[in-house]
Amino acid sequence: MNYLKITGGVRLHGELEIQGAKNSVLPILAATLLNAGESVIHHCPKLQDVDASIRILKQLGCSARWEGNTLTVHTQDMNCGEIPDHLMREMRSSVIFLGAILGRCGRAVLSYPGGCELGPRPIDLHLDALRAMGARIEERGGYLHCSAPKLQGCEITLSLPSVGATENVILAACGAEGTTVLCNAAREPEIVDLQAFLCAMGADVQGAGSSTVVIQGQKKLHDCEHRVISDRIVAATYLAAAAAAGGEILLRHVDYRHLSPVTAALKEAGCTVRSHLDWVQLQSSGGLRAVRPVRTAPYPGFPTDAQAVLMAAMLKSRGTTVFIENIFENRYRHVDELTRMGANIRTEGRVAVVCGVPVLHGARVRSTDLRGGAALAVAALSAQGESVISELHHIDRGYADLAGDLARLGARVARVDEDEKI
């Protein structure tokens, strides 16, 4: 087990290139199954969730190799449509392999997915959409037995704009006969990136980024190369870190439009934010003020994945900020750990009220989930003294090198082994 040691009170300065987006590369890795050939994925982040996806690909008879941050996947020898329980439990996004497997093989057996415990995240939307396309799905012994000798394109309307369901429908529809029209689709930039990858492979997918996506099925697919977009949540984390600690940072190769809800809140808090094409710059005195209520919502609203890191940035702000979590029921698990550092946060249901305090103190805390762990690092940067953050496996699911990136910005941070003296 590893730990992060962070000594707060140091202003951040410098530039970073943001890693590839976790929420783009995971559905793209599933999409490689649709073509029996080679896919070259550039700017691929080395994350635990990516490793879990590679293990699933290998279970299905595929192979993958790294060269720097480029991952090459070979899927011509795919020979299995079954994913064992222990692999499915490693991450929530494992369910997106279902649509791709059905689209190529017409048969899949898998258990329910795992991931961070953020409250109920039923996959009924996924299953209902696939059934509408002709898939037969039965639950037996904790496994989903799915068969679809002939998927048929149709019109599907999601009851809510689920990112995962949108991705699963798109992937399955690429292997279906005819045209699929998906209404009330999720609009996240990562879905636009998935469309770009599929089109590079020869698929006919149009409309990603809007609420209606149209897929023409059974197009001839071929080998391709693709560069993954940068991770907007990682970028939001470092902007929140600099806002809390003070200083000036520049993030390169990131689309500022994907960050607009976060940068708008940070501007309101007193930061200076500048952006142009593929970079974002933030300046902060470290003395922030409270902002209007922050309500998480599907894109282009405020991202639920950025809620925790913005909350951490607001802990020492002047005034009171209210957070309303509209996506997940259990996304305040980091709050108890933040209060160990002296934060004043009250929660009730989906609402968290953050009353700014003059001082935070370093403490021993543990990551409760991926974004909650990142929030603890943000808070530690603005606290007095040393903080020790444990259970880093959560953070490693989405950050390729959190400690290294923060150190490059001047933070006093180190990742240490369990047997070192802490």
Coordinates of C-alpha atoms in Angstrom, one line a residue, residues 23-422:
N23 CA -13.8 8.4 -19.7
S24 CA -12.9 8.5 -23.3
V25 CA -10.3 5.8 -23.5
L26 CA -12.5 3.2 -21.7
P27 CA -15.3 3.1 -24.2
I28 CA -12.7 3.4 -27.0
L29 CA -11.0 0.2 -25.8
A30 CA -14.4 -1.5 -25.8
A31 CA -15.0 -0.2 -29.4
T32 CA -11.8 -1.8 -30.6
L33 CA -13.6 -5.1 -30.5
L34 CA -15.9 -4.1 -33.3
N35 CA -13.0 -4.4 -35.9
A36 CA -11.1 -7.6 -36.2
G37 CA -7.8 -5.9 -36.6
E38 CA -5.5 -3.3 -35.1
S39 CA -6.3 0.0 -33.3
V40 CA -3.5 2.4 -32.3
I41 CA -4.6 4.7 -29.4
H42 CA -2.3 7.7 -28.7
H43 CA -2.3 9.8 -25.6
C44 CA -3.6 6.9 -23.6
P45 CA -3.4 7.4 -19.8
K46 CA -1.8 4.6 -17.7
L47 CA -4.5 4.0 -15.1
Q48 CA -5.8 1.2 -13.1
D49 CA -9.1 1.3 -15.0
V50 CA -7.2 1.1 -18.3
D51 CA -5.3 -1.9 -17.0
A52 CA -8.6 -3.5 -16.0
S53 CA -9.9 -2.9 -19.6
I54 CA -6.8 -4.5 -21.0
R55 CA -7.3 -7.6 -18.8
I56 CA -10.9 -7.8 -20.2
L57 CA -9.6 -7.6 -23.8
K58 CA -7.1 -10.3 -23.1
Q59 CA -9.8 -12.5 -21.5
L60 CA -11.7 -12.1 -24.8
G61 CA -8.6 -13.4 -26.8
C62 CA -7.2 -10.0 -27.8
S63 CA -3.8 -8.5 -27.2
A64 CA -2.4 -5.1 -26.3
R65 CA 1.0 -3.5 -26.0
W66 CA 2.3 -0.2 -24.7
E67 CA 4.9 2.1 -26.4
G68 CA 5.2 5.2 -24.2
N69 CA 1.6 6.6 -24.0
T70 CA 0.5 4.7 -27.1
L71 CA -1.5 1.6 -26.7
T72 CA -1.9 -0.8 -29.7
V73 CA -4.8 -3.3 -29.5
H74 CA -5.1 -6.4 -31.7
T75 CA -8.6 -7.9 -31.8
Q76 CA -8.5 -10.3 -34.7
D77 CA -8.2 -13.3 -32.5
M78 CA -11.2 -12.5 -30.3
N79 CA -12.6 -15.9 -29.3
C80 CA -14.8 -15.4 -26.3
G81 CA -17.8 -13.5 -25.3
E82 CA -17.6 -14.1 -21.6
I83 CA -16.2 -11.8 -18.9
P84 CA -15.7 -13.4 -15.5
D85 CA -17.0 -11.8 -12.3
H86 CA -13.7 -10.7 -10.9
L87 CA -12.9 -8.6 -14.0
M88 CA -16.4 -7.0 -14.1
R89 CA -16.1 -6.0 -10.5
E90 CA -13.0 -3.9 -11.0
M91 CA -14.7 -0.9 -12.6
R92 CA -18.2 0.4 -13.4
S93 CA -17.3 1.0 -17.1
S94 CA -16.8 -2.7 -17.7
V95 CA -20.5 -2.8 -18.7
I96 CA -19.7 -0.9 -21.9
F97 CA -18.1 -4.0 -23.3
L98 CA -21.5 -5.6 -23.6
G99 CA -22.6 -3.5 -26.6
A100 CA -19.4 -4.0 -28.4
I101 CA -19.4 -7.8 -27.9
L102 CA -23.0 -8.1 -29.0
G103 CA -22.2 -5.9 -32.0
R104 CA -19.4 -8.2 -33.1
C105 CA -20.3 -11.7 -31.8
G106 CA -24.0 -11.7 -31.0
R107 CA -23.4 -13.4 -27.6
A108 CA -22.1 -12.2 -24.2
V109 CA -22.0 -13.5 -20.7
L110 CA -21.0 -11.1 -17.9
S111 CA -21.8 -10.2 -14.3
Y112 CA -22.9 -6.8 -13.0
P113 CA -20.1 -4.2 -12.9
G114 CA -18.3 -2.8 -9.9
G115 CA -16.6 0.6 -9.4
C116 CA -16.7 3.3 -6.7
E117 CA -19.6 3.1 -4.3
L118 CA -21.4 6.2 -5.2
G119 CA -24.9 4.9 -4.7
P120 CA -27.3 3.0 -7.0
R121 CA -26.3 3.1 -10.7
P122 CA -28.7 0.6 -12.3
I123 CA -27.9 -0.7 -15.8
D124 CA -31.5 -1.1 -16.7
L125 CA -31.2 1.6 -19.3
H126 CA -28.5 -0.3 -21.0
L127 CA -30.4 -3.6 -21.0
D128 CA -33.7 -2.1 -22.1
A129 CA -32.0 -0.3 -25.1
L130 CA -30.3 -3.5 -26.2
R131 CA -33.5 -5.5 -25.9
A132 CA -35.2 -2.9 -28.1
M133 CA -32.6 -3.8 -30.7
G134 CA -33.4 -7.5 -30.5
A135 CA -31.1 -8.8 -27.8
R136 CA -32.3 -11.5 -25.5
I137 CA -31.0 -11.0 -21.9
E138 CA -31.6 -13.3 -19.0
E139 CA -30.2 -13.1 -15.4
R140 CA -29.0 -16.5 -14.1
G141 CA -26.8 -17.1 -11.1
G142 CA -25.7 -13.4 -10.9
Y143 CA -24.7 -13.4 -14.6
L144 CA -26.3 -11.7 -17.6
H145 CA -26.7 -14.1 -20.5
C146 CA -27.1 -12.1 -23.6
S147 CA -27.7 -13.2 -27.2
A148 CA -28.4 -11.3 -30.3
P149 CA -27.9 -13.3 -33.5
K150 CA -29.2 -10.3 -35.4
L151 CA -29.4 -6.8 -33.8
Q152 CA -31.8 -4.5 -35.6
G153 CA -31.5 -0.8 -35.8
C154 CA -34.4 1.1 -34.3
E155 CA -35.4 4.4 -32.5
I156 CA -34.4 4.4 -28.9
T157 CA -35.3 7.2 -26.4
L158 CA -33.4 7.1 -23.1
S159 CA -35.4 8.1 -20.0
L160 CA -32.3 10.1 -18.8
P161 CA -29.1 11.0 -20.7
S162 CA -26.9 8.2 -19.3
V163 CA -23.3 8.3 -20.5
G164 CA -22.8 4.5 -20.3
A165 CA -26.2 3.7 -21.9
T166 CA -25.4 6.1 -24.7
E167 CA -22.1 4.4 -25.3
N168 CA -23.5 0.9 -25.2
V169 CA -26.2 1.7 -27.7
I170 CA -23.7 3.4 -30.1
L171 CA -21.4 0.4 -30.0
A172 CA -24.1 -2.2 -30.4
A173 CA -25.7 -0.2 -33.2
C174 CA -22.4 -0.2 -35.2
G175 CA -23.0 -4.0 -35.6
A176 CA -26.7 -3.9 -36.1
E177 CA -28.6 -4.0 -39.4
G178 CA -30.1 -0.7 -40.5
T179 CA -30.3 2.6 -38.8
T180 CA -30.4 3.4 -35.1
V181 CA -31.6 6.8 -33.9
L182 CA -30.8 7.4 -30.2
C183 CA -32.8 10.2 -28.6
N184 CA -32.0 12.0 -25.3
A185 CA -28.4 10.8 -25.6
A186 CA -25.7 12.0 -23.2
R187 CA -23.8 15.0 -24.7
E188 CA -20.4 14.6 -22.9
P189 CA -17.2 15.4 -24.9
E190 CA -16.0 11.9 -24.3
I191 CA -18.9 10.6 -26.4
V192 CA -17.8 13.0 -29.2
D193 CA -14.4 11.4 -28.9
L194 CA -15.9 7.9 -29.1
Q195 CA -17.7 8.9 -32.3
A196 CA -14.4 10.3 -33.7
F197 CA -12.7 6.9 -33.0
L198 CA -15.5 4.9 -34.6
C199 CA -15.6 7.1 -37.7
A200 CA -11.8 6.7 -38.0
M201 CA -12.5 3.0 -38.0
G202 CA -15.0 3.4 -40.8
A203 CA -18.3 3.4 -38.8
D204 CA -21.1 5.9 -39.7
V205 CA -22.0 7.7 -36.4
Q206 CA -23.3 11.2 -36.5
G207 CA -24.7 13.7 -33.9
A208 CA -22.5 13.0 -30.8
G209 CA -22.5 16.0 -28.6
S210 CA -26.2 16.6 -29.3
S211 CA -29.2 14.9 -27.9
T212 CA -29.8 12.8 -31.0
V213 CA -27.2 10.3 -32.4
V214 CA -27.7 8.4 -35.6
I215 CA -25.8 5.2 -36.4
Q216 CA -25.8 3.4 -39.7
G217 CA -25.0 -0.2 -38.9
Q218 CA -22.8 -2.9 -40.4
K219 CA -20.3 -0.6 -42.1
K220 CA -17.1 -2.1 -43.2
L221 CA -14.5 -1.4 -40.5
H222 CA -10.8 -1.2 -40.7
D223 CA -7.6 -0.5 -38.7
C224 CA -7.2 3.0 -37.4
E225 CA -5.2 5.4 -35.2
H226 CA -6.7 7.9 -32.8
R227 CA -5.5 10.5 -30.2
V228 CA -7.6 10.6 -27.1
I229 CA -8.8 14.0 -25.9
S230 CA -7.4 15.4 -22.6
D231 CA -9.1 14.7 -19.3
R232 CA -11.3 17.6 -18.3
I233 CA -11.8 16.3 -14.7
V234 CA -8.0 16.0 -14.2
A235 CA -7.7 19.5 -15.5
A236 CA -10.4 20.7 -13.2
T237 CA -8.6 19.1 -10.3
Y238 CA -5.4 21.0 -10.9
L239 CA -7.3 24.3 -11.4
A240 CA -9.0 23.7 -8.1
A241 CA -5.7 22.9 -6.5
A242 CA -4.1 26.2 -7.7
A243 CA -7.2 28.1 -6.7
A244 CA -7.0 26.7 -3.1
A245 CA -3.2 26.9 -2.7
G246 CA -2.7 30.1 -4.7
G247 CA -0.3 30.7 -7.5
E248 CA -0.4 30.6 -11.3
I249 CA -0.6 27.5 -13.5
L250 CA -1.1 26.9 -17.2
L251 CA -2.7 23.7 -18.5
R252 CA -1.9 22.7 -22.1
H253 CA -3.7 20.6 -24.7
V254 CA -7.1 20.9 -23.0
D255 CA -10.3 22.2 -24.5
Y256 CA -11.3 25.2 -22.4
R257 CA -15.0 24.7 -23.6
H258 CA -15.2 21.4 -21.7
L259 CA -14.2 23.2 -18.5
S260 CA -16.5 26.2 -18.7
P261 CA -18.8 25.3 -15.7
V262 CA -15.8 24.8 -13.5
T263 CA -13.9 27.9 -14.6
A264 CA -17.1 30.0 -14.2
A265 CA -17.3 28.9 -10.6
L266 CA -13.6 29.6 -10.0
K267 CA -13.9 33.0 -11.6
E268 CA -16.8 33.8 -9.3
A269 CA -14.7 32.7 -6.4
G270 CA -12.1 35.3 -7.2
C271 CA -9.6 33.6 -9.6
T272 CA -8.4 35.0 -12.8
V273 CA -8.9 32.5 -15.7
R274 CA -7.7 33.0 -19.2
S275 CA -8.1 30.5 -22.1
H276 CA -7.3 30.2 -25.8
L277 CA -7.8 27.3 -28.1
D278 CA -6.1 24.4 -26.3
W279 CA -4.9 26.0 -23.0
V280 CA -6.2 27.3 -19.8
Q281 CA -4.4 29.6 -17.3
L282 CA -5.5 30.3 -13.7
Q283 CA -4.2 32.8 -11.2
S284 CA -5.2 32.8 -7.6
S285 CA -4.3 34.6 -4.4
G286 CA -5.5 31.7 -2.4
G287 CA -8.1 33.9 -0.7
L288 CA -11.4 32.7 -2.3
R289 CA -15.0 33.9 -1.7
A290 CA -18.1 31.7 -1.6
V291 CA -20.0 31.2 -4.8
R292 CA -23.7 30.7 -5.8
P293 CA -25.1 27.2 -5.3
V294 CA -23.3 24.5 -7.4
R295 CA -25.7 22.1 -8.9
T296 CA -24.3 19.0 -10.6
A297 CA -26.0 18.1 -13.9
P298 CA -25.4 16.2 -17.1
Y299 CA -23.1 17.9 -19.6
P300 CA -23.0 20.8 -20.3
G301 CA -23.9 21.4 -16.7
F302 CA -21.5 21.2 -13.7
P303 CA -19.9 17.8 -13.8
T304 CA -20.5 15.5 -10.8
D305 CA -16.9 14.3 -11.1
A306 CA -15.7 17.9 -10.3
Q307 CA -17.9 18.5 -7.4
A308 CA -15.6 17.1 -4.8
V309 CA -12.5 19.0 -5.9
L310 CA -14.3 22.3 -6.1
M311 CA -15.7 21.7 -2.6
A312 CA -12.2 21.2 -1.4
A313 CA -11.1 24.5 -3.0
M314 CA -13.9 26.3 -1.2
L315 CA -13.1 25.1 2.4
K316 CA -11.3 28.3 3.3
S317 CA -13.5 30.7 1.3
R318 CA -15.2 33.7 2.8
G319 CA -18.9 32.9 3.2
T320 CA -21.0 29.8 2.6
T321 CA -21.3 27.7 -0.6
V322 CA -24.1 25.2 -1.1
F323 CA -23.6 22.0 -3.3
I324 CA -26.5 20.1 -4.7
E325 CA -25.6 16.6 -6.1
N326 CA -28.2 15.6 -8.7
I327 CA -26.4 12.7 -10.3
F328 CA -25.4 10.2 -7.5
E329 CA -26.9 9.6 -4.1
N330 CA -23.7 8.9 -2.2
R331 CA -21.2 11.4 -3.4
Y332 CA -20.3 13.1 -0.1
R333 CA -18.3 10.2 1.3
H334 CA -15.2 12.5 1.3
V335 CA -16.8 15.0 3.6
D336 CA -16.0 13.1 6.9
E337 CA -12.3 13.0 5.8
L338 CA -12.3 16.8 5.0
T339 CA -13.7 17.5 8.4
R340 CA -10.7 15.8 10.0
M341 CA -8.7 18.7 8.5
G342 CA -10.9 21.3 10.1
A343 CA -13.5 21.8 7.4
N344 CA -17.0 23.0 8.3
I345 CA -19.4 21.0 6.1
R346 CA -23.0 19.9 6.8
T347 CA -24.7 17.4 4.7
E348 CA -28.3 16.4 4.3
G349 CA -29.4 14.1 1.5
R350 CA -28.1 15.5 -1.7
V351 CA -27.2 18.9 -0.2
A352 CA -23.8 19.9 1.3
V353 CA -23.3 23.3 2.9
V354 CA -19.7 24.5 3.1
C355 CA -19.0 27.2 5.6
G356 CA -15.5 28.7 5.0
V357 CA -13.0 28.4 7.8
P358 CA -9.8 30.5 8.3
V359 CA -7.4 27.6 8.7
L360 CA -7.2 23.9 7.7
H361 CA -4.8 21.6 9.4
G362 CA -2.9 18.6 8.0
A363 CA -4.3 15.2 9.1
R364 CA -4.2 11.5 8.3
V365 CA -7.1 10.8 5.9
R366 CA -8.1 8.1 3.5
S367 CA -9.4 8.2 -0.1
T368 CA -13.1 7.0 -0.1
D369 CA -13.4 7.0 -3.9
L370 CA -11.7 8.4 -7.0
R371 CA -12.7 12.0 -6.9
G372 CA -13.0 12.1 -3.2
G373 CA -9.3 11.1 -3.0
A374 CA -8.3 13.9 -5.3
A375 CA -10.3 16.4 -3.2
L376 CA -8.3 15.4 -0.1
A377 CA -5.1 16.3 -2.1
V378 CA -6.6 19.7 -3.0
A379 CA -7.5 20.4 0.6
A380 CA -4.1 19.3 1.8
L381 CA -2.3 21.8 -0.4
S382 CA -4.0 24.7 1.4
A383 CA -3.7 23.2 4.9
Q384 CA -1.1 24.0 7.5
G385 CA 1.3 21.2 8.2
E386 CA 1.5 17.7 6.7
S387 CA -1.3 15.5 5.5
V388 CA -1.1 11.8 4.8
I389 CA -3.6 10.3 2.3
S390 CA -4.0 6.5 2.2
E391 CA -5.9 4.1 0.0
L392 CA -4.5 5.5 -3.2
H393 CA -5.9 2.7 -5.4
H394 CA -9.0 4.9 -5.7
I395 CA -6.9 7.8 -7.0
D396 CA -4.9 5.6 -9.3
R397 CA -8.1 4.6 -11.2
G398 CA -8.2 8.1 -12.8
Y399 CA -4.9 9.9 -12.3
A400 CA -1.8 8.7 -14.0
D401 CA 0.6 10.6 -11.8
L402 CA -1.2 12.9 -9.3
A403 CA 1.9 13.3 -7.1
G404 CA 4.2 13.9 -10.0
D405 CA 2.0 16.4 -11.6
L406 CA 1.6 18.4 -8.3
A407 CA 5.3 18.2 -7.7
R408 CA 5.9 19.7 -11.2
L409 CA 3.8 22.6 -10.1
G410 CA 6.0 23.1 -7.0
A411 CA 3.9 21.3 -4.4
R412 CA 5.7 19.6 -1.5
V413 CA 4.3 16.1 -2.2
A414 CA 5.7 12.6 -2.2
R415 CA 4.4 9.2 -2.8
V416 CA 5.8 6.7 -0.3
D417 CA 5.7 3.0 0.4
E418 CA 3.9 1.6 3.4
D419 CA 7.1 0.4 5.0
E420 CA 8.6 3.9 5.0
K421 CA 8.3 6.0 8.2
I422 CA 5.4 8.4 7.8

